[in-house]
Amino acid sequence: MKLDLRLPIGLMFATFGVMLTVYGLVSNDAMYATSLGINVNLWWGLVLLAFGLVMLGFALRAQRRSKSSATHSTSTP
Amino acid sequence: MQQIHLGTIDYAILGVYFAFVLGIGWALRRFVKSSDDFFLSGRSIPAWICGLAFISANLGAQEVIGMAASGAKYGMMTSHFYWLGAIPAMVFVGIFMMPFYYGSRARSVPEYLKLRFDEKTRGFNAITFAVMTVFSSGISMYALAKLLELVLGWNFHTSVVLSAVIVLAYIFLGGLTSAIYNEVLQFFLIVLGFLPLVLLGLKDVGGWDGLTAKLATVATNAGYSEGAWSSSWRHLDAASANPMGVEWFGMVMGLGFVLSFGYWCTDFLVVQRAMAADSMTAARRTPLLAAIPKMLFPALVILPGMIAIGLHATREGGLLPLGSDGTPNYNLAVPVMLAHYLPSGLLGLGLTALMASFMSGMAGNVTAFNAVWTYDIYQSHIRPGQSDQHYLRMGHAATVFGILLSVVAAYAATRFNNILDMLQLVFAFVNAPLFATFLLGMFWRRTTGHGAFFGLLSGTAAAAIHHGLVLPQGAVVGLKGGFLGSVLHTYPSEMAQNFWTAIFAWTACFVATIVISLATRRNKSDDELKGLVYALTPRLTDSGIVWYKRPATLAVVVLGLTLVLNVIFW
């Protein structure tokens, strides 16, 4: 694959996750009256962060694998 | 409606998204070396990415805004667009049609028509398709800018220019690969951006049971029986028993068969995504893998509309803004719901997802346009026999003027609404019979070039004549129908009229193609049709693949799950 798409997906959602989680922690509880009193920024931020990290994990694992197989194939004649 | 005020965090999220969209285009630019790379991603994309792009290219404005609007207006019956229409059609294209599309090495759908039939059939399809994509992209742009103006108070011109420049930049840099990668990004953004809205809405109305109770009020207020908004099949026995005004035959034949199969099996916009796959198996699995998230989409795009109308009907003062005629403005269901439930932060994510859906619709149309323009019009009629680099440059140029034409179309829409409505009608007439041509072309070797071409014309004419002689209830004679002088039949709704126009067009094309083919000589020998027609193509064997990865296994699973969903929400 030319560019592992899971890398930008993971990065973007991890960024969103951090932004929303932090915003959820510092924001005023009163603004969550619209969302049925639930701090949705905090909770959904954590969901997005988890999703982003899983995607990044897959991408990094694939990268490590292709690297180790590349070095492996050059060492064998 | 009241304008939404965005905070810094909302703008920051929007900014991060745009940075990633452009970043992907930038990172992919060095992989575009030949015209194949630009138009077909060098046929190197894995199946899961193609699959998500396959549904995301279609996940444009119509789907997100339109399906929620239909959910509000017609209720659960809207799910037929998925569980009766799209999913079976996607299975069909994956199992039966992809072997010919991918196997023939055609680079576009019109090119397949050229290989199978002749130049005139290809030309007809290529030109109507190219014009249609430009206008669809323009309408997407127009709708986005209008929505942003209404909801956020943004300047119309700024929105048009901004969306045009972003889409142009990432397609110009990375071609189809960039469009596909961004479509996948947009897919996840739309799912993860709208899911909190659906969850909060459902919690608010008291789950599915609470929603059913609220929708019973909606249905009885409109004069239907209680379940008319919350069941998909139960009220299809008569057109007068449901808000869509369609009975089961028109639904199954018109929407389920002609319109859905016609769209998913012959529209190059979606087929192009599967053609970019890295192998035949991947190409066949593309629509099948796409079908799995697709069957869950009703929860994401129809449910918000149903929740909105449920709240609207049972709440003091309503929820949706009313139009001039006193009916709710269904098209605003999604923006109203976003503003109603999401606080600053998630609101930014939701709006970013909404903008992503518009842009993926635009980008999909533009990439399909530049391929059809370059291969099927420019290379075959204007400048054949040039170097590959020449066509690659033409692809870049086509991206630029495709987007410029879309901008023109977007502005035309602000001034001449009727002209665009008329164009859409004409395209509907052209597209409805197309599936008959493909079906006969792929499965009956006796179909001739003349048969295909004049069959298509007959189907288009039949669509126009039917539309010209009927009228939906409450409409005035004109674009809505009846323009041929007399109104022979009045349908209960526009939806019903559309379904029946499609049925007439398809039948006319099917019959005319057979009759004309039998009366004319074949223009292609059996040898030339190898790989293009079912009976003359060696069967694909999937024995080299683990059983659970085979297209046939996937197809059975997908159809089984769809059946279960139909039964649950019967």
XYZ file of C-alpha atoms in Angstrom:
647
model
C 0.000 0.000 0.000
C 1.208 3.466 -0.871
C 0.282 5.199 2.316
C -1.280 3.312 5.182
C -4.636 5.035 5.438
C -5.007 3.925 9.044
C -2.250 6.359 9.973
C -4.071 9.613 9.074
C -7.398 8.185 10.307
C -5.825 7.265 13.646
C -4.026 10.594 13.972
C -7.097 12.634 13.141
C -9.433 10.874 15.544
C -6.841 10.773 18.324
C -6.477 14.547 17.881
C -10.252 15.028 17.974
C -10.398 12.755 21.013
C -7.803 14.758 22.948
C -9.437 18.064 21.974
C -12.910 16.986 23.065
C -11.763 15.225 26.239
C -9.798 18.245 27.419
C -12.647 20.565 26.462
C -15.081 18.307 28.324
C -12.896 18.462 31.454
C -12.565 22.259 31.500
C -16.019 23.231 30.227
C -18.861 24.378 32.427
C -21.462 21.737 33.368
C -24.324 24.126 32.587
C -23.750 23.836 28.840
C -24.679 20.149 28.931
C -28.340 20.904 29.569
C -28.893 20.401 25.811
C -27.333 16.953 25.891
C -29.602 15.605 28.675
C -27.094 16.572 31.386
C -24.401 14.230 30.078
C -20.906 15.607 29.518
C -20.876 14.232 25.969
C -17.668 16.030 25.042
C -15.744 14.123 27.701
C -17.285 10.724 27.006
C -17.354 10.899 23.231
C -13.865 12.408 23.290
C -12.646 9.278 25.065
C -14.416 7.069 22.496
C -12.765 8.936 19.625
C -9.379 8.772 21.354
C -9.708 5.019 21.802
C -10.751 4.566 18.159
C -7.847 6.712 16.983
C -5.333 4.795 19.082
C -6.603 1.420 17.835
C -6.217 2.601 14.223
C -2.720 3.909 14.970
C -1.868 0.629 16.648
C -2.863 -1.347 13.534
C -0.875 1.005 11.306
C 2.280 0.808 13.441
C 2.063 -2.981 13.728
C 1.786 -3.289 9.936
C 4.759 -0.979 9.521
C 6.897 -2.995 11.963
C 5.946 -6.217 10.212
C 6.818 -4.993 6.728
C 10.113 -3.628 8.047
C 11.118 -6.866 9.758
C 10.192 -8.917 6.697
C 12.234 -6.537 4.522
C 15.369 -6.920 6.653
C 14.731 -10.643 6.832
C 14.604 -11.034 3.061
C 17.800 -9.017 2.482
C 19.755 -11.079 4.998
C 18.941 -14.355 3.268
C 20.748 -14.756 -0.049
C -34.511 28.501 12.157
C -32.395 30.112 14.820
C -28.773 30.382 13.818
C -26.222 28.214 15.560
C -23.319 29.937 17.234
C -20.017 28.106 16.926
C -17.299 28.338 19.564
C -13.522 28.275 19.189
C -13.405 24.520 19.793
C -15.869 23.948 16.926
C -13.774 25.962 14.502
C -10.646 24.162 15.732
C -12.194 20.780 14.882
C -13.206 21.998 11.446
C -9.668 23.315 10.925
C -8.036 20.009 11.952
C -10.287 18.144 9.518
C -9.385 20.430 6.595
C -5.708 20.071 7.443
C -5.972 16.277 7.263
C -7.948 16.346 4.010
C -5.327 18.489 2.312
C -2.483 16.614 4.002
C -3.641 13.309 2.494
C -3.732 14.862 -0.979
C -0.240 16.240 -0.419
C 1.161 12.931 0.834
C -0.254 11.076 -2.179
C 0.919 13.464 -4.886
C 4.199 11.638 -5.517
C 2.375 8.392 -6.357
C 0.591 9.873 -9.375
C 2.834 9.105 -12.347
C 0.523 7.779 -15.045
C -3.066 8.320 -16.127
C -3.927 4.919 -14.617
C -2.683 6.173 -11.245
C -4.759 9.315 -11.549
C -8.034 7.792 -12.785
C -7.917 4.253 -11.424
C -5.501 4.514 -8.488
C -3.256 2.181 -10.481
C -5.719 -0.601 -9.533
C -3.917 -1.007 -6.234
C -6.396 -0.293 -3.435
C -7.289 -2.996 -0.867
C -10.909 -4.172 -0.723
C -11.832 -2.650 2.651
C -10.779 0.828 1.541
C -12.610 0.500 -1.790
C -15.652 -0.795 0.067
C -15.851 2.165 2.426
C -15.222 4.592 -0.455
C -17.931 2.775 -2.440
C -20.595 3.814 0.053
C -18.954 7.084 1.057
C -18.948 8.453 -2.500
C -22.707 8.043 -2.347
C -22.918 9.433 1.188
C -23.383 12.947 -0.073
C -25.875 15.643 0.674
C -28.806 13.629 -0.636
C -28.156 10.816 1.741
C -27.560 12.665 5.001
C -30.064 15.498 4.555
C -32.462 13.716 2.205
C -32.778 10.420 4.078
C -33.430 12.212 7.376
C -36.030 14.345 5.582
C -37.660 11.175 4.187
C -37.488 9.584 7.620
C -39.460 12.511 8.995
C -41.874 12.655 6.083
C -42.466 8.934 5.453
C -41.088 7.210 8.552
C -39.628 3.711 8.651
C -40.625 2.965 5.048
C -37.587 4.994 4.023
C -35.515 1.977 5.074
C -36.570 0.303 1.811
C -33.970 2.470 0.085
C -31.464 0.304 1.988
C -32.900 -3.061 2.899
C -34.882 -3.588 -0.284
C -32.917 -1.434 -2.725
C -29.255 -0.789 -2.094
C -28.149 -4.004 -0.336
C -29.518 -6.582 -2.827
C -28.242 -4.394 -5.680
C -24.780 -4.210 -4.115
C -24.705 -7.982 -3.739
C -25.731 -8.355 -7.380
C -23.052 -6.004 -8.689
C -20.390 -7.748 -6.583
C -21.291 -11.304 -7.521
C -22.546 -11.010 -11.099
C -21.411 -7.769 -12.688
C -17.992 -7.040 -11.261
C -16.375 -9.965 -13.112
C -17.203 -8.177 -16.383
C -16.368 -4.674 -15.247
C -13.067 -5.604 -13.685
C -12.253 -8.564 -15.913
C -12.731 -6.669 -19.175
C -10.115 -4.124 -18.059
C -12.522 -1.395 -19.092
C -11.490 1.834 -17.408
C -14.986 3.204 -17.070
C -18.603 2.132 -17.377
C -19.021 3.850 -20.770
C -15.900 2.042 -21.943
C -17.522 -1.260 -21.061
C -20.451 -0.251 -23.288
C -17.988 0.445 -26.086
C -16.354 -2.977 -25.728
C -19.678 -4.768 -25.449
C -21.765 -2.782 -27.953
C -20.462 0.111 -30.004
C -19.246 3.674 -30.023
C -22.657 5.359 -30.135
C -23.940 3.582 -27.026
C -20.764 4.589 -25.206
C -20.985 8.169 -26.446
C -24.587 8.511 -25.305
C -23.784 7.177 -21.848
C -20.527 9.142 -21.510
C -22.017 12.495 -22.426
C -25.150 12.225 -20.293
C -23.054 10.942 -17.396
C -20.466 13.714 -17.681
C -23.130 16.424 -17.713
C -24.948 14.764 -14.842
C -21.859 14.539 -12.601
C -21.047 18.212 -13.090
C -24.565 19.207 -12.154
C -24.716 16.843 -9.182
C -21.498 18.276 -7.897
C -22.827 21.795 -8.439
C -26.058 20.983 -6.636
C -24.057 19.537 -3.731
C -22.054 22.744 -3.545
C -25.183 24.868 -3.738
C -26.947 22.879 -1.029
C -23.924 23.055 1.281
C -23.530 26.808 0.856
C -27.265 27.392 1.334
C -27.275 25.276 4.472
C -24.249 27.018 5.961
C -25.834 30.368 5.185
C -29.039 29.380 6.913
C -27.587 27.523 9.882
C -24.360 29.388 10.603
C -24.907 32.669 8.790
C -21.859 32.093 6.594
C -21.524 33.995 3.364
C -22.804 31.953 0.387
C -19.927 32.891 -1.919
C -17.274 32.105 0.702
C -18.740 28.630 1.242
C -18.854 27.870 -2.496
C -15.283 29.010 -3.061
C -13.953 27.294 0.069
C -15.515 23.904 -0.726
C -14.483 24.148 -4.393
C -10.864 24.987 -3.542
C -10.501 22.194 -0.989
C -11.986 19.516 -3.227
C -9.953 20.774 -6.174
C -6.739 20.748 -4.177
C -6.931 17.195 -2.957
C -8.126 15.651 -6.212
C -5.607 17.614 -8.260
C -2.779 16.390 -6.047
C -3.658 12.759 -5.600
C -6.289 11.865 -8.199
C -8.694 9.029 -7.485
C -6.523 7.635 -4.661
C -6.807 10.918 -2.828
C -10.564 11.042 -3.385
C -10.918 7.453 -2.160
C -8.719 7.955 0.928
C -10.615 11.087 1.838
C -13.913 9.308 1.320
C -12.861 6.708 3.871
C -11.851 9.449 6.304
C -15.225 11.083 5.704
C -16.989 7.781 6.250
C -15.581 7.432 9.763
C -16.193 11.098 10.462
C -19.843 10.853 9.440
C -20.396 7.704 11.493
C -18.606 8.991 14.591
C -19.991 12.508 14.192
C -23.643 11.497 13.931
C -23.688 8.568 16.313
C -23.804 10.729 19.498
C -26.760 12.593 18.005
C -28.653 9.354 17.406
C -27.811 7.998 20.861
C -28.880 11.187 22.642
C -32.046 11.423 20.554
C -32.994 7.823 21.263
C -32.321 8.233 24.979
C -34.425 11.385 25.010
C -37.494 9.814 23.379
C -37.259 6.672 25.510
C -35.652 4.214 23.110
C -37.369 2.506 20.197
C -40.564 1.913 22.197
C -40.788 5.557 23.188
C -40.178 6.582 19.586
C -42.884 4.207 18.322
C -45.363 5.762 20.752
C -44.484 9.268 19.565
C -44.670 8.221 15.917
C -48.125 6.758 16.516
C -49.258 10.321 17.275
C -47.636 11.523 14.048
C -49.432 8.802 12.069
C -52.872 9.279 13.606
C -52.600 13.065 13.180
C -51.994 12.496 9.485
C -54.939 10.114 9.244
C -53.070 6.792 8.995
C -53.113 3.829 11.326
C -50.771 3.978 14.326
C -47.835 2.008 12.955
C -47.619 3.804 9.597
C -44.442 5.683 10.590
C -42.721 2.885 12.489
C -43.007 -0.189 10.271
C -41.487 -0.856 6.874
C -43.712 -3.466 5.192
C -46.925 -3.719 7.201
C -48.742 -0.849 5.473
C -47.697 -1.569 1.914
C -50.843 -3.492 0.938
C -52.484 -0.364 -0.476
C -51.083 2.969 -1.616
C -53.606 4.814 0.546
C -52.463 3.084 3.754
C -49.030 4.698 3.996
C -47.574 8.219 3.774
C -45.390 7.356 0.768
C -48.450 6.508 -1.302
C -46.909 3.360 -2.770
C -48.145 -0.231 -2.763
C -45.852 -3.240 -2.511
C -45.497 -3.848 -6.255
C -44.409 -0.299 -7.076
C -42.031 -0.435 -4.121
C -40.409 -3.778 -4.936
C -40.294 -3.338 -8.701
C -39.746 0.424 -8.953
C -37.445 1.172 -6.045
C -36.111 -2.276 -5.177
C -35.404 -3.455 -8.693
C -35.206 -0.737 -11.354
C -33.988 2.324 -9.462
C -31.638 0.673 -6.972
C -30.100 -1.858 -9.342
C -29.865 0.855 -11.974
C -27.963 3.126 -9.635
C -25.632 0.715 -7.847
C -24.874 -1.473 -10.874
C -24.388 1.052 -13.668
C -23.405 4.370 -12.096
C -19.705 4.925 -12.736
C -19.471 7.108 -9.633
C -19.680 4.019 -7.420
C -18.390 1.371 -9.844
C -15.159 3.382 -10.270
C -14.336 2.686 -6.601
C -14.499 -1.053 -7.148
C -12.521 -0.804 -10.400
C -9.643 0.688 -8.383
C -9.344 -2.519 -6.338
C -6.059 -4.437 -6.404
C -7.460 -7.780 -7.637
C -10.576 -9.394 -9.068
C -11.495 -10.859 -5.679
C -11.016 -7.475 -4.039
C -13.154 -5.821 -6.716
C -15.935 -8.343 -6.136
C -15.684 -8.017 -2.365
C -15.803 -4.196 -2.547
C -19.594 -3.832 -2.844
C -20.141 -6.797 -0.522
C -17.996 -5.346 2.244
C -19.661 -1.991 1.624
C -23.061 -3.587 2.173
C -22.325 -4.423 5.806
C -22.034 -0.824 7.113
C -24.603 0.253 4.531
C -27.305 -1.884 6.086
C -26.784 -0.111 9.418
C -26.985 3.364 7.898
C -30.734 3.736 8.398
C -29.949 4.078 12.119
C -27.589 6.923 11.334
C -29.430 8.851 8.631
C -33.145 7.924 8.824
C -33.544 7.655 12.593
C -32.632 11.327 13.311
C -35.443 12.381 10.970
C -37.912 10.018 12.662
C -36.900 11.281 16.105
C -37.221 14.874 14.892
C -40.785 14.389 13.626
C -41.716 12.420 16.752
C -40.546 15.298 18.966
C -42.100 17.838 16.619
C -45.539 16.262 16.878
C -45.592 15.682 20.621
C -43.945 18.830 21.882
C -45.596 22.147 22.624
C -44.647 24.553 19.839
C -43.040 21.876 17.652
C -39.362 21.423 16.832
C -38.930 21.820 13.092
C -39.378 25.243 11.499
C -42.530 25.512 9.401
C -42.559 26.360 5.705
C -44.820 28.966 4.146
C -47.582 26.382 3.623
C -47.562 25.330 7.276
C -45.861 21.939 6.813
C -42.590 21.281 8.645
C -39.386 21.909 6.708
C -38.152 18.316 6.626
C -34.824 19.191 5.039
C -33.757 20.945 8.210
C -34.260 17.861 10.392
C -30.524 17.127 10.726
C -29.287 20.682 11.420
C -32.126 21.236 13.899
C -31.305 18.009 15.707
C -27.603 18.895 15.807
C -28.390 22.251 17.375
C -30.960 20.711 19.701
C -28.774 18.049 21.313
C -25.105 18.776 20.780
C -23.160 21.250 22.915
C -20.222 23.219 21.594
C -17.445 20.717 20.905
C -19.491 17.808 19.626
C -21.482 20.330 17.616
C -18.307 21.186 15.742
C -17.739 17.477 15.077
C -21.311 17.034 13.835
C -21.118 20.017 11.513
C -17.718 18.899 10.250
C -19.283 15.520 9.474
C -22.096 17.259 7.611
C -19.626 19.273 5.549
C -17.589 16.132 4.918
C -20.651 14.427 3.496
C -21.219 17.260 1.034
C -17.589 17.321 0.002
C -17.359 13.560 -0.514
C -20.373 13.814 -2.806
C -18.674 16.554 -4.781
C -15.312 14.826 -4.970
C -16.911 11.572 -6.070
C -18.652 13.306 -8.942
C -15.544 15.197 -9.988
C -13.311 12.098 -10.094
C -15.928 10.207 -12.077
C -16.281 13.174 -14.402
C -12.587 13.571 -15.159
C -12.191 9.863 -15.968
C -15.203 9.752 -18.282
C -14.255 13.040 -19.914
C -10.644 12.045 -20.508
C -11.140 8.414 -21.545
C -14.544 8.332 -23.172
C -14.871 11.755 -24.727
C -11.424 13.308 -25.134
C -9.335 10.220 -25.909
C -11.907 8.546 -28.102
C -13.377 11.489 -29.990
C -11.190 14.560 -29.729
C -7.495 13.596 -29.504
C -6.870 9.855 -29.793
C -3.417 8.311 -29.847
C -1.569 10.735 -27.575
C 1.005 9.807 -24.940
C -0.068 8.733 -21.483
C 1.444 11.906 -20.008
C -0.778 13.903 -22.320
C -3.899 12.225 -20.911
C -2.616 12.638 -17.367
C -2.310 16.389 -17.995
C -5.805 16.348 -19.468
C -7.037 14.635 -16.286
C -5.580 17.441 -14.196
C -7.118 20.035 -16.495
C -10.464 18.200 -16.431
C -10.442 18.334 -12.625
C -10.030 22.102 -12.755
C -12.726 22.774 -15.337
C -15.017 20.111 -13.866
C -14.948 22.054 -10.609
C -15.305 25.394 -12.386
C -18.374 24.051 -14.204
C -19.734 22.821 -10.856
C -19.349 26.330 -9.461
C -21.218 27.669 -12.474
C -23.942 25.064 -11.887
C -24.120 26.056 -8.211
C -24.705 29.682 -9.183
C -27.167 28.666 -11.901
C -29.097 26.890 -9.153
C -29.445 30.133 -7.205
C -31.062 31.833 -10.197
C -32.826 29.192 -12.265
C -34.115 26.591 -9.890
C -36.401 25.220 -12.562
C -33.631 24.548 -15.043
C -31.839 22.311 -12.561
C -35.049 20.515 -11.655
C -35.627 19.927 -15.338
C -32.103 18.601 -15.871
C -32.507 16.198 -12.977
C -35.724 14.992 -14.524
C -34.027 14.415 -17.878
C -31.249 12.436 -16.183
C -33.824 10.348 -14.398
C -35.324 9.531 -17.794
C -31.902 8.571 -19.164
C -30.852 6.488 -16.161
C -33.991 4.518 -15.471
C -33.714 2.218 -18.504
C -29.912 1.767 -18.315
C -30.049 -1.301 -16.101
C -32.048 -3.169 -18.759
C -29.262 -2.496 -21.280
C -26.596 -3.842 -18.928
C -28.628 -6.848 -17.918
C -29.226 -7.870 -21.528
C -25.691 -6.952 -22.551
C -24.078 -9.058 -19.854
C -26.371 -12.065 -19.956
C -27.602 -12.368 -23.545
C -24.924 -12.533 -26.216
C -27.433 -11.896 -28.997
C -27.904 -8.252 -27.859
C -26.631 -5.979 -30.626
C -25.218 -2.473 -30.650
C -28.256 -1.078 -32.434
C -30.521 -2.931 -30.006
C -28.750 -1.411 -27.015
C -28.681 2.129 -28.370
C -32.229 2.328 -29.663
C -33.494 0.333 -26.683
C -32.016 2.989 -24.409
C -33.640 5.748 -26.439
C -37.015 3.942 -26.292
C -36.693 3.591 -22.527
C -35.866 7.273 -22.143
C -38.808 8.194 -24.357
C -41.135 5.895 -22.400
C -40.035 7.593 -19.164
C -40.698 11.040 -20.611
C -44.102 10.030 -22.019
C -45.224 8.384 -18.776
C -44.109 11.385 -16.765
C -45.850 13.702 -19.198
C -49.187 11.946 -18.816
C -49.406 11.552 -15.039
C -49.300 13.869 -12.060
C -48.708 13.451 -8.325
C -51.577 14.521 -6.116
C -51.812 18.236 -5.462
C -49.177 19.213 -8.044
C -49.670 21.641 -10.904
C -49.079 20.661 -14.523
C -45.486 21.380 -15.574
C -42.211 19.887 -14.366
C -44.037 17.620 -11.932
C -45.783 15.922 -14.851
C -48.768 16.222 -17.112
C -46.886 18.309 -19.677
C -48.119 16.232 -22.613
C -51.566 17.715 -22.521
C -53.766 15.340 -20.583
C -53.407 13.767 -17.138
C -54.365 10.109 -17.398
C -53.572 9.113 -13.845
C -52.916 10.843 -10.534
C -50.445 9.224 -8.136
C -50.776 9.756 -4.380
C -47.184 11.060 -4.138
C -44.181 12.114 -6.191
C -42.346 9.066 -4.889
C -44.984 6.751 -6.396
C -44.836 8.638 -9.684
C -41.031 8.258 -9.823
C -41.161 4.538 -9.097
C -43.685 3.954 -11.867
C -41.800 6.129 -14.366
C -38.787 3.905 -13.703
C -40.824 0.725 -14.166
C -42.199 1.916 -17.524
C -38.779 3.057 -18.735
C -37.095 -0.182 -17.776
C -39.766 -2.355 -19.370
C -39.751 -0.321 -22.595
C -35.964 -0.523 -22.840
C -35.949 -4.254 -22.063
C -38.563 -5.117 -24.692
C -37.249 -2.725 -27.355
C -33.661 -3.945 -26.931
C -34.749 -7.569 -27.411
C -36.936 -6.814 -30.441
C -34.349 -4.618 -32.179
C -31.522 -7.048 -31.384
C -33.439 -9.883 -33.007
C -34.104 -7.726 -36.070
C -30.492 -6.574 -36.497
C -27.248 -8.412 -37.184
C -24.754 -8.995 -34.378
C -21.844 -6.560 -34.539
C -19.557 -8.552 -32.232
C -18.476 -12.160 -32.621
C -18.421 -14.632 -29.738
C -14.672 -14.219 -29.634
C -14.868 -10.466 -29.207
C -17.386 -10.867 -26.414
C -15.193 -13.115 -24.300
C -14.950 -11.587 -20.826
C -17.893 -9.295 -21.518
C -20.824 -11.692 -21.571
C -21.700 -14.252 -18.908
C -22.017 -17.316 -21.139
C -18.709 -16.626 -22.919
C -16.603 -15.979 -19.843
C -14.852 -18.762 -17.948
C -16.362 -19.200 -14.456
C -14.328 -17.702 -11.700
C -13.246 -20.216 -9.132
C -12.696 -19.025 -5.614
C -11.112 -22.268 -4.489
C -7.818 -20.526 -3.721
C -9.472 -18.377 -1.070
C -10.460 -19.401 2.455
C -14.203 -20.113 2.424
C -15.143 -17.250 4.730
C -13.374 -14.727 2.506
C -15.127 -15.833 -0.687
C -17.527 -13.371 -2.317
C -20.319 -15.959 -2.339
C -20.065 -16.525 1.423
C -20.110 -12.792 2.053
C -23.132 -12.424 -0.206
C -25.104 -15.048 1.707
C -24.225 -13.433 5.049
C -25.177 -9.959 3.810
C -28.497 -11.087 2.363
C -29.314 -13.105 5.485
C -28.678 -10.138 7.777
C -30.771 -7.876 5.530
C -33.642 -10.336 5.687
C -33.423 -10.339 9.478
C -33.547 -6.522 9.566
C -36.595 -6.503 7.282
C -38.368 -8.971 9.555
C -37.502 -7.114 12.785
C -38.876 -3.827 11.489
C -41.670 -5.411 9.436
